[in-house]
PDB file of C-alpha atoms in Angstrom:
ATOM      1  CA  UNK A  25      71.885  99.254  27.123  1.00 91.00           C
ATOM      2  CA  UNK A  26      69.064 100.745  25.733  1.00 97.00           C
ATOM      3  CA  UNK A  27      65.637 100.375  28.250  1.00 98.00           C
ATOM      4  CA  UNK A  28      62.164 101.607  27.304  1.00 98.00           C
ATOM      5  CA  UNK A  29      59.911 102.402  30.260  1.00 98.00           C
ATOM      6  CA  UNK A  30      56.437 102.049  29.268  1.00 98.00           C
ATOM      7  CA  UNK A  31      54.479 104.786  32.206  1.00 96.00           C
ATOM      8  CA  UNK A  32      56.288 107.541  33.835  1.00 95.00           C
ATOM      9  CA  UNK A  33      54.618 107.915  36.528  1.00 91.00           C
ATOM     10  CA  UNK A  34      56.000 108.006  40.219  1.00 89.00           C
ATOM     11  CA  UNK A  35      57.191 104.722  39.762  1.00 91.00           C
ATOM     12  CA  UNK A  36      58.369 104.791  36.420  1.00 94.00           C
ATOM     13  CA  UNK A  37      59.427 107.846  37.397  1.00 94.00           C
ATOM     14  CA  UNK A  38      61.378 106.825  40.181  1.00 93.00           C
ATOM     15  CA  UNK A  39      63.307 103.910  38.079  1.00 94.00           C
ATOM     16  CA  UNK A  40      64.264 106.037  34.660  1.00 96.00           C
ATOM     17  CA  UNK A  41      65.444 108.798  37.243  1.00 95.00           C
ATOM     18  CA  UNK A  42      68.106 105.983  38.348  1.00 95.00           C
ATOM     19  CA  UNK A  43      68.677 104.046  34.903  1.00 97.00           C
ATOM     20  CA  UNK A  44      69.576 107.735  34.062  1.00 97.00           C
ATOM     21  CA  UNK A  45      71.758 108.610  36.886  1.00 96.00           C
ATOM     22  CA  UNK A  46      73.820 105.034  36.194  1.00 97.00           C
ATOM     23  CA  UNK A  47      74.400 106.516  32.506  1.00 96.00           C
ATOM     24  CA  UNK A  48      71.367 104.047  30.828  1.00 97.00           C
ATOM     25  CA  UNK A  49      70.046 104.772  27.416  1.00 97.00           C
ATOM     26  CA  UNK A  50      66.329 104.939  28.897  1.00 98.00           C
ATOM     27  CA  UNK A  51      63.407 106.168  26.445  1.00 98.00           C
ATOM     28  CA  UNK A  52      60.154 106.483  27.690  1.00 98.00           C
ATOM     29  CA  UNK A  53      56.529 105.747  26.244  1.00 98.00           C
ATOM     30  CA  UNK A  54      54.292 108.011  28.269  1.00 97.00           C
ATOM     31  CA  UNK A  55      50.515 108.641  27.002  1.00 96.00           C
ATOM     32  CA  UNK A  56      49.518 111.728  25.643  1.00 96.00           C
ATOM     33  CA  UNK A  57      48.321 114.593  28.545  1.00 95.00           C
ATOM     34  CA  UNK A  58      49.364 116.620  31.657  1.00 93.00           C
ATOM     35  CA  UNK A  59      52.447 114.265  32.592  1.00 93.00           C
ATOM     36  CA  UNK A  60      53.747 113.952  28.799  1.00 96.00           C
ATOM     37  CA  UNK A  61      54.075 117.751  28.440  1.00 95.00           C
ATOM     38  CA  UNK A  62      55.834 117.788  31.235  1.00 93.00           C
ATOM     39  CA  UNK A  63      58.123 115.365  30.790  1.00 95.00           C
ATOM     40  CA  UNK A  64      58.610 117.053  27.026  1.00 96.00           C
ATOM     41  CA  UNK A  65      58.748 120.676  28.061  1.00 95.00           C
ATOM     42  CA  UNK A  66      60.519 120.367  31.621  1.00 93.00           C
ATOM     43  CA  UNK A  67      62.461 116.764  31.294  1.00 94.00           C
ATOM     44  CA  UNK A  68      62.330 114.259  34.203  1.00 95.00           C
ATOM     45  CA  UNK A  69      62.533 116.094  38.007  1.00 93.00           C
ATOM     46  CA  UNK A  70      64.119 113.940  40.451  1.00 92.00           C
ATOM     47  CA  UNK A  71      64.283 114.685  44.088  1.00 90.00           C
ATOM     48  CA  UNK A  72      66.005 112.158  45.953  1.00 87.00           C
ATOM     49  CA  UNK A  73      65.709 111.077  50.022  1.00 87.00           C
ATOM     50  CA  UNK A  74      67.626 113.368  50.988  1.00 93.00           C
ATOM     51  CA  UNK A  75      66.127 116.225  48.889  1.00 91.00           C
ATOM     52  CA  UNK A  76      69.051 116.381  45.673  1.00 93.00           C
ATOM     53  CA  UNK A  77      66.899 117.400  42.874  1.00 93.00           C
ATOM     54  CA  UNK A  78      69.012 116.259  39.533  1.00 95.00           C
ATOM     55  CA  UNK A  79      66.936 116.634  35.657  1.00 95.00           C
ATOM     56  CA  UNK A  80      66.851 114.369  33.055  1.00 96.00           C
ATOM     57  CA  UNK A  81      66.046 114.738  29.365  1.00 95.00           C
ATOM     58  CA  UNK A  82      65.488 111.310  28.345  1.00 95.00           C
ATOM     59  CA  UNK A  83      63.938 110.167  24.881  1.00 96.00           C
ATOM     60  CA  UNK A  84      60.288 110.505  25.414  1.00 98.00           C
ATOM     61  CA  UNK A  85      57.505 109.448  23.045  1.00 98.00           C
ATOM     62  CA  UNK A  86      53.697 108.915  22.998  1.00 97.00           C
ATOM     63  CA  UNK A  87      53.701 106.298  20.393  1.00 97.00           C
ATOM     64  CA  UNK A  88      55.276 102.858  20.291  1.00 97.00           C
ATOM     65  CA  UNK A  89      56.648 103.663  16.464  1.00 97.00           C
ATOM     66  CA  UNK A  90      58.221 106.630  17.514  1.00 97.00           C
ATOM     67  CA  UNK A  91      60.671 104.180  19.477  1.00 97.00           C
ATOM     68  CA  UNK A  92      63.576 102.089  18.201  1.00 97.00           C
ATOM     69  CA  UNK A  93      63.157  98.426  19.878  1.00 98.00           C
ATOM     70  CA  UNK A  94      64.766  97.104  23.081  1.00 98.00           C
ATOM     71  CA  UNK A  95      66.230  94.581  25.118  1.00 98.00           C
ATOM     72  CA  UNK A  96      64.471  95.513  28.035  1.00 98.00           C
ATOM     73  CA  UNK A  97      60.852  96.886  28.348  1.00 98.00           C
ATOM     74  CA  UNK A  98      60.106  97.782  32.058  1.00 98.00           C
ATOM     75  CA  UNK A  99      55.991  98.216  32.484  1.00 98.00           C
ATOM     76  CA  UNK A 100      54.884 100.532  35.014  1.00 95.00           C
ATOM     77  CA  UNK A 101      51.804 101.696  34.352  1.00 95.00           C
ATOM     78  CA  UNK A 102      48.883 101.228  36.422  1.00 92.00           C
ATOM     79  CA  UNK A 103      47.150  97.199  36.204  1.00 92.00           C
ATOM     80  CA  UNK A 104      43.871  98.433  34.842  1.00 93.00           C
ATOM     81  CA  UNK A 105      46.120 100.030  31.923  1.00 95.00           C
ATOM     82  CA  UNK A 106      48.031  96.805  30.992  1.00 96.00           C
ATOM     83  CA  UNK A 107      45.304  95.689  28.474  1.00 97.00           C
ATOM     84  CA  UNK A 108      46.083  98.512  26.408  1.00 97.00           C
ATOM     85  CA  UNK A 109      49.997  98.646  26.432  1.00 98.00           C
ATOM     86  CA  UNK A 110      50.430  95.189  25.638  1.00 98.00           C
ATOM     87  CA  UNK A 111      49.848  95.337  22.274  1.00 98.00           C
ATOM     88  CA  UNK A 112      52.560  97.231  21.737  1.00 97.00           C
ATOM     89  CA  UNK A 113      55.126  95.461  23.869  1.00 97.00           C
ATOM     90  CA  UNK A 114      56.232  93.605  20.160  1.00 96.00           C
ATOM     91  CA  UNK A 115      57.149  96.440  18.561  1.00 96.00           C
ATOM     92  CA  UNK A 116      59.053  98.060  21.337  1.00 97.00           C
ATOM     93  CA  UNK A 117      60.767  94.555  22.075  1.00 97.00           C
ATOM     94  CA  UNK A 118      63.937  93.355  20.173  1.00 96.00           C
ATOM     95  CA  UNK A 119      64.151  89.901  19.609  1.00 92.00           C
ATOM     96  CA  UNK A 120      64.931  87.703  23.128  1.00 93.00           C
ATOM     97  CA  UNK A 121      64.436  90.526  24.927  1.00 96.00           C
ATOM     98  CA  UNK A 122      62.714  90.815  28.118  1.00 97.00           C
ATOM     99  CA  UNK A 123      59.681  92.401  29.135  1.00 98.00           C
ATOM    100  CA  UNK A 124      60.121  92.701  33.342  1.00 97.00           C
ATOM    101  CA  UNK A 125      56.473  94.367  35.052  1.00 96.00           C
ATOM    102  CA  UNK A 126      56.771  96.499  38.208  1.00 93.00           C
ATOM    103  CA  UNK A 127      53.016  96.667  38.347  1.00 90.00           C
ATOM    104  CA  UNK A 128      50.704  95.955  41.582  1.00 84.00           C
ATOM    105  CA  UNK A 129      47.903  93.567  41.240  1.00 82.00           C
ATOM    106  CA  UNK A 130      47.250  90.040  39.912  1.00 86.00           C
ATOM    107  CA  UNK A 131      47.110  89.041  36.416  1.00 93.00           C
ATOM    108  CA  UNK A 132      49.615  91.515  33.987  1.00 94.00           C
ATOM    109  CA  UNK A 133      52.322  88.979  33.381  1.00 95.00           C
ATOM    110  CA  UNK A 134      49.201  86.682  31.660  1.00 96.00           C
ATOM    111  CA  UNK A 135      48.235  90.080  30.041  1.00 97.00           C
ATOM    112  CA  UNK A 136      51.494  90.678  28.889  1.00 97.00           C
ATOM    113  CA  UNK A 137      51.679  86.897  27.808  1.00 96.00           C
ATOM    114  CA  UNK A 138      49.212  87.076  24.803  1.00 96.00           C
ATOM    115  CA  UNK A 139      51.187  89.498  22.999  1.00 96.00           C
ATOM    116  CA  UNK A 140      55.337  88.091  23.782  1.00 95.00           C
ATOM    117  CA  UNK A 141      56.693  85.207  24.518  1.00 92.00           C
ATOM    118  CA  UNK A 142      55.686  83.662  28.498  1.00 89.00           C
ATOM    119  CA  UNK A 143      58.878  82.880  29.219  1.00 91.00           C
ATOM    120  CA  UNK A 144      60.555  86.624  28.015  1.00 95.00           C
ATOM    121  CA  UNK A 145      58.179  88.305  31.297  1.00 96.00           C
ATOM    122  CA  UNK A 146      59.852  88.505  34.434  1.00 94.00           C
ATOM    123  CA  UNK A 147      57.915  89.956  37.554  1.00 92.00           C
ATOM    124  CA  UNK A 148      59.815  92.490  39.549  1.00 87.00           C
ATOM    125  CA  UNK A 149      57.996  93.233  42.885  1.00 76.00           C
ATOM    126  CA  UNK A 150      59.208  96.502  44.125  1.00 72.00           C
ATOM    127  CA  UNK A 151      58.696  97.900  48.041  1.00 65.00           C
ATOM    128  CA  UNK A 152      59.905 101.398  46.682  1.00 64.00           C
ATOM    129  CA  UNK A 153      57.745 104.234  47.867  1.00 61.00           C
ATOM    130  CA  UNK A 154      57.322 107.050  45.495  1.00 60.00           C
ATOM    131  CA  UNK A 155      55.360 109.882  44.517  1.00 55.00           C
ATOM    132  CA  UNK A 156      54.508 112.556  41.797  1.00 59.00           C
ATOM    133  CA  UNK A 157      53.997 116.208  43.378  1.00 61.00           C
ATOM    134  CA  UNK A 158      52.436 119.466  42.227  1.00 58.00           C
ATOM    135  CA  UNK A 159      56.263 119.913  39.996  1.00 55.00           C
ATOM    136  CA  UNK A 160      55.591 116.484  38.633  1.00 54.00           C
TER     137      UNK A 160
END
């Protein structure tokens, strides 16, 4: 199934890493700067628990056009960044799709709301702990 992951962050990060590693079709929307051009000159770094680094080289993209739409948009960027993602959440959508948020805060599923159908969001709260290091 094809996923797009809409921040790659550490907790984007974290989630394409194992989409990947279950064989997914994950493409990633990532905003132009540091953490794009490494993601597009060095791939996804993955270091597990236990300390297994594995690479991935999924599709990445800093524009929603760039993308072919699908039926599942995970949102992981920050809250304070949801305002300006959710515009594009129609075009990177197929039709009854689902759009499913692992964001903190209060408020993105109403965000998300004004732009796709209410009932295609589903809110995913997540206890994973992650980070991004110096090797991103």
């Amino acid at each position: 199934m094809r996923i797009t992951l809409v921040g790659c962050g550490a907790l984007g990060g974290l989630f394409a890493a194992r989409l990947l590693a279950a064989g997914e079709d994950v493409q990633i929307l990532q905003r132009p700067g540091k953490r794009f051009e490494e993601l597009r000159s060095e791939g996804l770094r993955f270091r597990d628990a236990s300390g297994k680094l594995s690479f991935f080289a999924p599709s990445l993209a800093s524009s929603p056009e760039e993308l072919l739409p699908a039926p599942l948009v995970i949102v992981a960027v920050k809250a304070w960044s949801t305002s300006s993602v959710a515009p594009f959440m129609p075009k990177l959508l197929e039709k009854f799709g689902w759009v499913l948020t692992l964001q903190n805060g209060l408020g993105n599923a109403e965000i998300l709301a004004e732009k796709v159908e209410k009932n295609s969001i589903v809110l995913g709260p997540c206890t994973y702990g992650s980070r991004l290091d110096s090797e991103g």
